[in-house]
Short mmCIF file of C-alpha atoms in Angstrom, two decimals:
data_model
loop_
_atom_site.label_atom_id
_atom_site.label_comp_id
_atom_site.label_asym_id
_atom_site.label_seq_id
_atom_site.Cartn_x
_atom_site.Cartn_y
_atom_site.Cartn_z
CA MET H 597 -117.85 15.61 93.75
CA ASP H 598 -118.09 17.01 90.16
CA ARG H 599 -114.16 17.18 88.79
CA ALA H 600 -113.66 20.04 86.13
CA LEU H 601 -111.81 17.92 83.19
CA PRO H 602 -108.58 18.57 82.62
CA LYS H 603 -107.84 20.79 79.67
CA GLU H 604 -105.59 18.36 78.13
CA VAL H 605 -108.13 15.46 77.32
CA TYR H 606 -111.07 18.87 76.41
CA ALA H 607 -108.02 19.18 73.46
CA MET H 608 -107.44 16.06 72.60
CA LYS H 609 -110.85 15.63 72.38
CA LYS H 610 -111.08 18.88 69.65
CA ARG H 611 -108.80 16.80 67.99
CA LYS H 612 -110.14 13.66 67.08
CA LEU H 613 -113.62 15.68 65.86
CA LEU H 614 -110.79 17.53 64.01
CA LEU H 615 -109.90 14.35 62.15
CA VAL H 616 -113.86 13.03 62.76
CA VAL H 617 -114.82 15.84 59.91
CA ALA H 618 -111.94 15.98 57.56
CA ALA H 619 -112.09 12.01 57.22
CA SER H 620 -115.68 12.13 55.88
CA ILE H 621 -114.72 15.35 53.65
CA ILE H 622 -112.01 14.00 51.80
CA VAL H 623 -114.75 10.32 51.80
CA ILE H 624 -117.39 12.82 50.85
CA LEU H 625 -115.54 14.18 48.31
CA THR H 626 -113.78 10.72 46.90
CA LEU H 627 -118.00 8.78 46.68
CA ILE H 628 -118.46 12.35 44.83
CA MET H 629 -115.52 11.63 41.46
CA LEU H 630 -116.20 7.96 42.30
CA LEU H 631 -119.52 8.88 40.84
CA ARG H 632 -118.69 11.24 38.32
CA ASN H 633 -116.87 8.71 36.76
CA THR H 634 -118.86 6.36 37.27
CA PHE H 635 -121.87 8.06 34.94
CA ARG H 636 -118.75 9.68 32.76
CA THR H 637 -118.18 6.08 31.43
CA THR H 638 -120.29 6.53 28.31
CA VAL H 639 -119.73 8.69 25.30
CA PRO H 640 -121.61 8.33 21.58
CA ALA H 641 -119.69 7.58 18.78
CA ASN H 642 -120.56 10.58 16.19
CA SER H 643 -118.85 12.51 19.24
CA ILE H 644 -115.04 11.04 19.12
CA THR H 645 -112.90 10.16 15.94
CA THR H 646 -111.02 7.47 15.72
CA ALA H 647 -107.42 6.54 13.66
CA VAL H 648 -106.14 2.90 12.58
CA VAL H 649 -102.51 2.53 13.91
CA GLU H 650 -100.50 1.40 10.84
CA THR H 651 -96.57 1.34 10.16
CA GLY H 652 -95.63 3.57 8.21
CA ASP H 653 -92.44 7.21 8.29
CA VAL H 654 -92.99 9.21 10.62
CA GLU H 655 -91.11 12.77 10.19
CA ASN H 656 -90.86 15.59 13.52
CA THR H 657 -91.74 18.80 12.10
CA ILE H 658 -91.90 22.37 13.91
CA THR H 659 -94.29 24.41 12.18
CA ALA H 660 -93.89 27.79 10.16
CA SER H 661 -95.33 30.09 7.78
CA GLY H 662 -94.58 30.80 3.90
CA GLU H 663 -95.33 32.86 1.30
CA VAL H 664 -94.68 32.27 -2.87
CA LEU H 665 -92.44 34.29 -4.92
CA PRO H 666 -91.73 33.90 -8.06
CA GLU H 667 -88.08 32.92 -8.11
CA PHE H 668 -86.92 35.38 -11.06
CA GLU H 669 -88.37 38.37 -10.86
CA GLU H 670 -86.92 42.03 -12.04
CA VAL H 671 -86.96 45.36 -10.38
CA ILE H 672 -87.99 48.45 -12.93
CA THR H 673 -86.60 51.84 -12.22
CA SER H 674 -86.71 54.77 -13.13
CA PRO H 675 -82.87 55.63 -14.85
CA VAL H 676 -83.80 59.51 -14.31
CA GLN H 677 -85.92 62.73 -11.91
CA ALA H 678 -89.15 62.08 -13.92
CA ALA H 679 -92.82 62.30 -14.17
CA ILE H 680 -94.70 59.20 -15.71
CA LEU H 681 -96.35 60.47 -19.23
CA GLU H 682 -99.06 57.26 -20.03
CA VAL H 683 -98.72 54.41 -18.41
CA LEU H 684 -98.93 51.03 -20.94
CA ALA H 685 -100.10 47.84 -19.16
CA ASP H 686 -101.49 47.11 -15.96
CA ALA H 687 -100.61 44.68 -13.42
CA GLY H 688 -101.40 40.73 -14.20
CA THR H 689 -100.45 41.39 -17.78
CA SER H 690 -98.04 39.54 -19.56
CA VAL H 691 -95.51 40.90 -21.43
CA VAL H 692 -92.75 40.44 -23.46
CA LYS H 693 -88.82 41.52 -24.17
CA GLY H 694 -88.92 44.88 -25.33
CA GLN H 695 -92.57 45.13 -24.60
CA SER H 696 -93.26 49.51 -23.61
CA LEU H 697 -94.90 49.89 -20.46
CA LEU H 698 -93.99 53.99 -19.11
CA LYS H 699 -94.27 56.50 -21.48
CA LEU H 700 -91.52 59.13 -19.28
CA ASP H 701 -90.67 62.99 -19.76
CA LYS H 702 -88.17 63.33 -21.32
CA ALA H 703 -87.23 66.78 -21.39
CA ALA H 704 -84.95 67.65 -19.02
CA ILE H 705 -82.36 63.96 -19.18
CA GLU H 706 -82.23 65.62 -22.97
CA SER H 707 -81.04 68.77 -22.38
CA ALA H 708 -78.59 67.55 -19.77
CA PHE H 709 -78.18 65.15 -22.72
CA ASP H 710 -77.40 67.73 -25.28
CA LYS H 711 -75.37 69.99 -23.09
CA ALA H 712 -73.01 66.75 -22.38
CA LYS H 713 -71.95 66.78 -25.29
CA PHE H 714 -71.01 69.97 -26.64
CA LEU H 715 -68.75 70.14 -24.03
CA LEU H 716 -67.61 67.59 -24.66
CA GLU H 717 -67.04 68.68 -28.21
CA SER H 718 -65.64 71.76 -26.82
CA LYS H 719 -63.37 69.02 -24.40
CA GLU H 720 -62.11 67.59 -27.42
CA ASN H 721 -61.30 71.80 -28.99
CA ASN H 722 -59.59 72.27 -26.43
CA LEU H 723 -57.15 69.19 -26.13
CA ARG H 724 -56.90 70.35 -30.19
CA LYS H 725 -55.50 73.28 -29.24
CA LEU H 726 -52.83 72.42 -26.96
CA LYS H 727 -51.73 69.90 -29.03
CA LEU H 728 -51.10 72.80 -31.47
CA GLU H 729 -49.83 75.32 -29.06
CA LEU H 730 -47.42 72.49 -27.47
CA ASN H 731 -46.08 71.70 -30.41
CA LYS H 732 -45.39 74.87 -31.69
CA SER H 733 -43.33 75.90 -28.26
CA TYR H 734 -41.68 72.94 -28.65
CA PHE H 735 -40.69 73.30 -32.44
CA ASP H 736 -39.36 76.50 -31.00
CA LEU H 737 -37.58 75.42 -29.10
CA LYS H 738 -35.36 72.72 -30.85
CA SER H 739 -35.13 75.73 -33.72
CA GLY H 740 -33.32 77.73 -30.90
CA ASN H 741 -30.90 74.39 -30.00
CA ASP H 742 -30.45 73.98 -34.14
CA ILE H 743 -29.18 78.07 -34.55
CA LYS H 744 -27.48 77.62 -30.96
CA GLN H 745 -25.30 74.36 -32.94
CA LEU H 746 -24.67 76.88 -35.83
CA ARG H 747 -23.46 79.37 -33.48
CA ILE H 748 -21.81 77.17 -30.92
CA SER H 749 -20.10 76.25 -34.91
CA SER H 750 -18.65 79.35 -36.65
CA LEU H 751 -17.35 80.46 -32.77
CA GLU H 752 -15.17 77.53 -33.13
CA ALA H 753 -14.55 78.53 -36.12
CA GLU H 754 -13.72 81.65 -34.71
CA VAL H 755 -11.13 80.32 -31.90
CA GLU H 756 -9.17 78.01 -33.79
CA SER H 757 -8.69 81.40 -36.73
CA ALA H 758 -8.01 83.90 -33.66
CA ARG H 759 -5.32 80.90 -32.15
CA ARG H 760 -3.59 81.18 -35.80
CA LEU H 761 -3.57 84.66 -35.93
CA PHE H 762 -1.92 84.59 -32.30
CA LYS H 763 0.89 81.94 -33.60
CA ALA H 764 1.50 84.26 -36.21
CA GLY H 765 1.92 87.45 -34.37
CA GLY H 766 -1.17 88.96 -36.23
CA GLY H 767 -3.40 88.84 -33.26
CA THR H 768 -3.40 88.96 -29.78
CA ARG H 769 -3.65 86.63 -26.26
CA GLU H 770 -6.79 88.79 -25.63
CA SER H 771 -9.03 88.21 -28.93
CA VAL H 772 -8.04 85.07 -28.24
CA GLU H 773 -9.17 84.54 -25.19
CA GLN H 774 -12.71 86.79 -25.92
CA ALA H 775 -13.37 84.07 -29.10
CA GLU H 776 -12.98 81.25 -26.58
CA MET H 777 -15.01 82.88 -24.17
CA ASN H 778 -17.96 84.09 -26.08
CA LEU H 779 -18.42 79.97 -26.65
CA LYS H 780 -17.91 78.71 -23.86
CA VAL H 781 -21.09 80.84 -23.75
CA ALA H 782 -22.95 79.49 -26.29
CA ARG H 783 -21.71 75.41 -25.15
CA LEU H 784 -24.05 76.93 -22.09
CA GLU H 785 -26.61 78.59 -23.55
CA LYS H 786 -27.37 74.68 -25.50
CA ILE H 787 -27.39 72.68 -22.23
CA GLN H 788 -29.24 75.68 -20.93
CA LEU H 789 -32.27 74.91 -24.24
CA GLU H 790 -31.74 70.85 -23.98
CA ASN H 791 -32.92 70.99 -20.77
CA GLU H 792 -35.45 73.40 -21.46
CA ILE H 793 -37.51 71.55 -24.27
CA GLN H 794 -36.66 68.26 -22.16
CA SER H 795 -38.18 69.60 -19.41
CA LYS H 796 -41.15 70.50 -22.41
CA GLN H 797 -41.51 67.67 -23.59
CA GLN H 798 -42.81 66.51 -20.36
CA THR H 799 -44.52 69.45 -19.61
CA MET H 800 -46.31 68.75 -22.08
CA LYS H 801 -47.31 64.90 -22.07
CA VAL H 802 -48.42 65.94 -18.21
CA GLU H 803 -51.00 68.75 -20.13
CA ILE H 804 -51.78 66.91 -23.05
CA ARG H 805 -52.80 64.00 -20.71
CA GLU H 806 -54.68 66.09 -18.08
CA SER H 807 -56.50 67.09 -21.44
CA GLU H 808 -57.36 63.92 -22.68
CA ILE H 809 -59.07 62.54 -19.31
CA GLU H 810 -60.96 65.08 -18.88
CA VAL H 811 -62.29 64.65 -22.31
CA THR H 812 -62.67 60.28 -21.57
CA ILE H 813 -64.91 61.57 -18.41
CA GLN H 814 -67.15 63.64 -19.91
CA ARG H 815 -67.35 60.82 -22.95
CA HIS H 816 -67.84 58.63 -20.26
CA GLU H 817 -70.85 61.05 -18.60
CA LEU H 818 -72.02 61.71 -21.96
CA SER H 819 -72.54 57.95 -22.91
CA GLU H 820 -73.85 57.41 -19.36
CA MET H 821 -77.04 59.93 -19.98
CA ALA H 822 -77.66 58.39 -23.75
CA ARG H 823 -77.90 55.59 -21.45
CA LYS H 824 -80.35 57.09 -18.83
CA LYS H 825 -81.98 58.38 -21.49
CA GLU H 826 -82.92 55.00 -24.34
CA LEU H 827 -83.26 53.81 -20.74
CA ALA H 828 -85.90 56.41 -20.53
CA GLY H 829 -88.54 55.01 -22.67
CA ILE H 830 -89.63 51.78 -20.09
CA ILE H 831 -89.21 48.79 -21.84
CA ALA H 832 -89.10 44.68 -20.19
CA THR H 833 -86.13 43.84 -20.81
CA ARG H 834 -87.46 39.97 -20.78
CA PRO H 835 -91.32 38.02 -21.27
CA GLY H 836 -92.59 38.08 -17.75
CA VAL H 837 -95.96 38.86 -15.85
CA ILE H 838 -96.30 41.92 -14.38
CA THR H 839 -97.34 41.23 -9.92
CA TRP H 840 -97.01 45.91 -10.28
CA ILE H 841 -96.56 48.99 -11.86
CA ASN H 842 -97.30 52.67 -10.43
CA LYS H 843 -99.66 54.29 -12.42
CA ASN H 844 -99.49 57.79 -11.00
CA VAL H 845 -99.36 59.73 -13.74
CA GLY H 846 -98.07 62.79 -13.67
CA ALA H 847 -96.32 61.56 -10.64
CA SER H 848 -92.28 63.16 -10.03
CA ILE H 849 -90.36 59.81 -9.41
CA GLY H 850 -86.52 59.95 -8.50
CA GLU H 851 -83.48 58.48 -9.77
CA GLY H 852 -83.91 54.85 -8.57
CA ALA H 853 -87.51 55.03 -7.90
CA GLU H 854 -89.37 52.01 -8.37
CA LEU H 855 -91.32 50.79 -11.76
CA VAL H 856 -92.11 47.94 -12.25
CA ARG H 857 -91.72 44.42 -11.21
CA ILE H 858 -91.99 41.68 -13.86
CA ALA H 859 -92.00 38.16 -12.80
CA ASP H 860 -91.50 34.78 -14.53
CA LEU H 861 -94.50 32.30 -13.20
CA SER H 862 -93.45 29.36 -14.45
CA SER H 863 -91.34 29.39 -11.55
CA PHE H 864 -92.27 29.90 -7.85
CA LYS H 865 -89.76 29.60 -4.31
CA ILE H 866 -91.72 29.51 -0.51
CA ALA H 867 -90.48 32.77 1.56
CA GLY H 868 -90.68 31.40 5.36
CA SER H 869 -89.89 32.98 8.24
CA ILE H 870 -90.17 31.01 12.07
CA SER H 871 -89.32 32.20 15.92
CA ASP H 872 -85.91 33.12 16.04
CA ALA H 873 -85.86 30.13 18.39
CA TYR H 874 -84.68 28.14 15.47
CA LEU H 875 -82.02 29.32 14.27
CA GLU H 876 -79.11 26.83 15.24
CA GLU H 877 -81.36 24.21 14.24
CA LEU H 878 -82.02 25.47 10.33
CA HIS H 879 -79.26 25.41 7.28
CA ASN H 880 -79.55 24.40 3.94
CA GLY H 881 -80.56 21.40 3.36
CA MET H 882 -83.53 20.51 4.71
CA PRO H 883 -86.41 18.58 4.23
CA VAL H 884 -89.74 21.11 3.90
CA ILE H 885 -92.55 20.07 3.57
CA VAL H 886 -95.26 22.50 2.44
CA GLY H 887 -99.65 23.18 2.75
CA ILE H 888 -100.95 24.50 0.02
CA ASN H 889 -104.71 24.31 -0.39
CA ASN H 890 -105.47 20.83 2.07
CA LYS H 891 -102.43 19.89 -0.04
CA LYS H 892 -98.99 19.29 0.76
CA GLN H 893 -95.85 19.62 -1.60
CA ARG H 894 -91.63 18.86 -0.40
CA GLY H 895 -89.06 20.91 -0.82
CA GLU H 896 -85.70 22.04 0.85
CA ILE H 897 -83.68 25.09 2.49
CA VAL H 898 -81.85 26.99 0.11
CA ALA H 899 -81.35 29.34 2.43
CA VAL H 900 -81.24 30.89 5.55
CA TYR H 901 -80.62 34.53 6.48
CA PRO H 902 -78.96 34.89 9.54
CA SER H 903 -80.58 38.78 9.88
CA VAL H 904 -82.89 38.10 13.03
CA LYS H 905 -86.57 40.88 12.41
CA ASN H 906 -88.45 40.99 14.77
CA GLY H 907 -88.42 37.96 16.30
CA LEU H 908 -88.51 35.46 13.44
CA VAL H 909 -85.58 33.96 10.27
CA ASN H 910 -86.34 33.83 7.20
CA PHE H 911 -85.46 31.25 4.60
CA ASP H 912 -86.00 30.22 0.54
CA VAL H 913 -87.69 27.28 0.23
CA ARG H 914 -87.16 25.29 -3.49
CA LEU H 915 -90.06 23.37 -4.28
CA ASP H 916 -89.60 19.43 -5.60
CA THR H 917 -92.09 19.96 -8.10
CA GLN H 918 -93.96 23.09 -8.95
CA ASP H 919 -97.62 23.06 -8.56
CA SER H 920 -100.99 25.28 -10.77
CA LEU H 921 -102.46 26.32 -7.58
CA LEU H 922 -99.11 28.29 -6.43
CA ARG H 923 -99.59 32.06 -7.12
CA PRO H 924 -97.67 35.01 -5.41
CA SER H 925 -97.90 36.25 -3.07
CA LEU H 926 -100.19 33.46 -1.46
CA LYS H 927 -99.76 32.47 2.05
CA VAL H 928 -98.79 28.99 3.43
CA ASP H 929 -97.70 27.00 5.67
CA VAL H 930 -94.57 25.41 6.28
CA TYR H 931 -93.29 22.97 8.10
CA VAL H 932 -90.15 21.81 8.61
CA VAL H 933 -88.70 18.10 9.27
CA THR H 934 -86.17 17.75 11.12
CA ASN H 935 -86.46 14.66 12.15
CA ARG H 936 -87.21 11.05 10.66
CA HIS H 937 -88.46 7.38 11.88
CA ALA H 938 -89.02 4.62 8.42
CA ASN H 939 -91.39 2.00 9.34
CA VAL H 940 -92.33 3.12 12.16
CA LEU H 941 -96.00 2.37 13.76
CA ARG H 942 -97.62 5.12 14.03
CA VAL H 943 -101.33 7.27 13.55
CA GLN H 944 -103.31 10.20 12.60
CA ASN H 945 -102.43 12.45 14.78
CA GLY H 946 -105.87 14.51 17.18
CA PRO H 947 -106.87 16.06 20.28
CA ALA H 948 -105.65 13.38 22.19
CA PHE H 949 -101.51 14.01 21.85
CA THR H 950 -99.97 16.47 23.89
CA GLY H 951 -96.71 17.23 24.61
CA SER H 952 -93.38 16.47 22.69
CA GLY H 953 -92.22 13.15 23.64
CA GLY H 954 -93.19 9.53 26.47
CA THR H 955 -95.87 8.37 28.32
CA GLN H 956 -99.15 8.79 26.46
CA ASP H 957 -103.22 6.74 28.06
CA VAL H 958 -104.75 7.10 24.96
CA PHE H 959 -107.77 4.60 24.97
CA VAL H 960 -108.14 1.08 22.53
CA VAL H 961 -111.13 0.51 20.65
CA LYS H 962 -112.18 -3.41 21.01
CA GLY H 963 -116.00 -3.64 20.42
CA GLU H 964 -118.29 -0.68 21.84
CA LYS H 965 -115.90 -0.36 24.82
CA ALA H 966 -112.79 1.62 24.87
CA GLU H 967 -109.29 0.49 27.67
CA ARG H 968 -107.49 2.93 28.73
CA ARG H 969 -103.83 1.50 27.34
CA THR H 970 -99.93 3.62 28.28
CA VAL H 971 -97.63 3.81 25.52
CA GLN H 972 -94.47 5.11 24.04
CA LYS H 973 -95.19 8.67 21.21
CA GLY H 974 -92.36 9.48 19.85
CA LEU H 975 -92.10 11.69 16.99
CA SER H 976 -94.96 13.71 15.51
CA ASN H 977 -96.37 16.24 12.74
CA PHE H 978 -99.09 17.47 12.15
CA ASP H 979 -100.32 14.24 9.91
CA TYR H 980 -99.29 11.30 12.14
CA VAL H 981 -97.78 10.20 15.74
CA GLU H 982 -95.29 7.41 16.34
CA LEU H 983 -96.27 5.17 18.22
CA ALA H 984 -94.39 2.25 20.21
CA GLY H 985 -94.38 -0.08 23.37
CA ASN H 986 -98.07 -1.81 24.43
CA ILE H 987 -100.18 -1.89 21.40
CA ARG H 988 -100.12 -3.36 16.92
CA ALA H 989 -100.45 -2.05 13.57
CA GLY H 990 -104.57 -2.38 12.95
CA GLU H 991 -105.55 -1.74 16.51
CA VAL H 992 -108.36 1.19 16.21
CA ILE H 993 -107.57 4.43 18.53
CA ILE H 994 -109.18 7.51 19.74
CA THR H 995 -107.79 10.03 18.37
CA SER H 996 -110.15 13.16 19.40
CA ASP H 997 -109.93 14.99 22.75
CA MET H 998 -111.12 12.45 26.52
CA ASN H 999 -109.43 15.11 29.06
CA SER H 1000 -113.05 14.79 29.76
CA PHE H 1001 -112.60 10.71 31.26
CA LYS H 1002 -108.66 11.03 32.53
CA ASN H 1003 -109.86 8.97 35.65
CA ALA H 1004 -111.42 6.41 33.61
CA ARG H 1005 -109.99 2.85 33.18
CA GLU H 1006 -113.28 1.59 30.28
CA ILE H 1007 -115.09 3.40 28.65
CA ILE H 1008 -118.80 2.07 26.94
CA ILE H 1009 -119.34 3.09 23.60
CA THR H 1010 -123.08 4.18 22.69
CA LYS H 1011 -124.79 3.89 18.63
#
């Protein structure tokens, strides 16, 4: 009589079946990958780019953006609140020193100037009047003091006369005492008047100085108005090229409003900006490579601004030479050099190179084949990648993207 198999036997058979199925799936996937690689080990020669390994210098760079700006640019602002009457030049025009650029309505400043002029004359007249009044007052006090001195001399004589009469028996003690009292009072009055004269001298100095200060302030205000009146005829203060000018004829502008920009286009600088993540790496004197219309120019950082705006740090670059391609507001590529290795193996940069350093698998061309090889990658920039290890100068490397052949050890290059 048949007996039922134990549950453990069924479970064991089930596990064996699952293992067989899993192993079969793995084998099938492996065969698919091998077949895939087998069919993809050929590549047309016209679909890849290559470069020869050479000896040279490699600089490590970080990429920034930049804008060409005139190294020297003057901004002319309105010295007064006025309206634009006439525009005498246009943007892009070359100007010379003293050339008229704009005409402003100067009626308001001329009226204010005339009023300030009359006010100055009034303050100067007040100063002269004050000096005359104070001098007269001082003279009167001085004259009064001289009269007091004469009065004292007369009283001193009366006292002597009263004393002689009293000794001779022709006068009384009361007469002597009265004469002495009159003399004493006169002397006290003279002392009081002298104190008043001294106080008047101090007061005169203070009042005259105060009036002189008012006159000086008014003269400065008049001088400033005269300067603004002269500047209201907007002229070029230096030769250059107008990069911008306010052409809104009839528009009312406030004092200090920008009217004209004049640049010296014989020299330019680069205003660069880069992520604030590199702020600690930036410093004055760092070498810089500037890309202008597929042409490279060198320079150095001359100023790093500490403020961060919208996640960007700004810096200024001074170029070693001034190229004819430079134009105001031209956008350029900026590469800040952070490190440099001289006389090393290098190859032109391309999509085949990924990451910032370490090992790198490349395909080295040998005749009609290219074999995979692991090399050591060093510094890199937009143009070159430093290589070391299992590589020699003169060997040819595929620089295009080879990610489709990441499992191939060797590929055939077809024509």
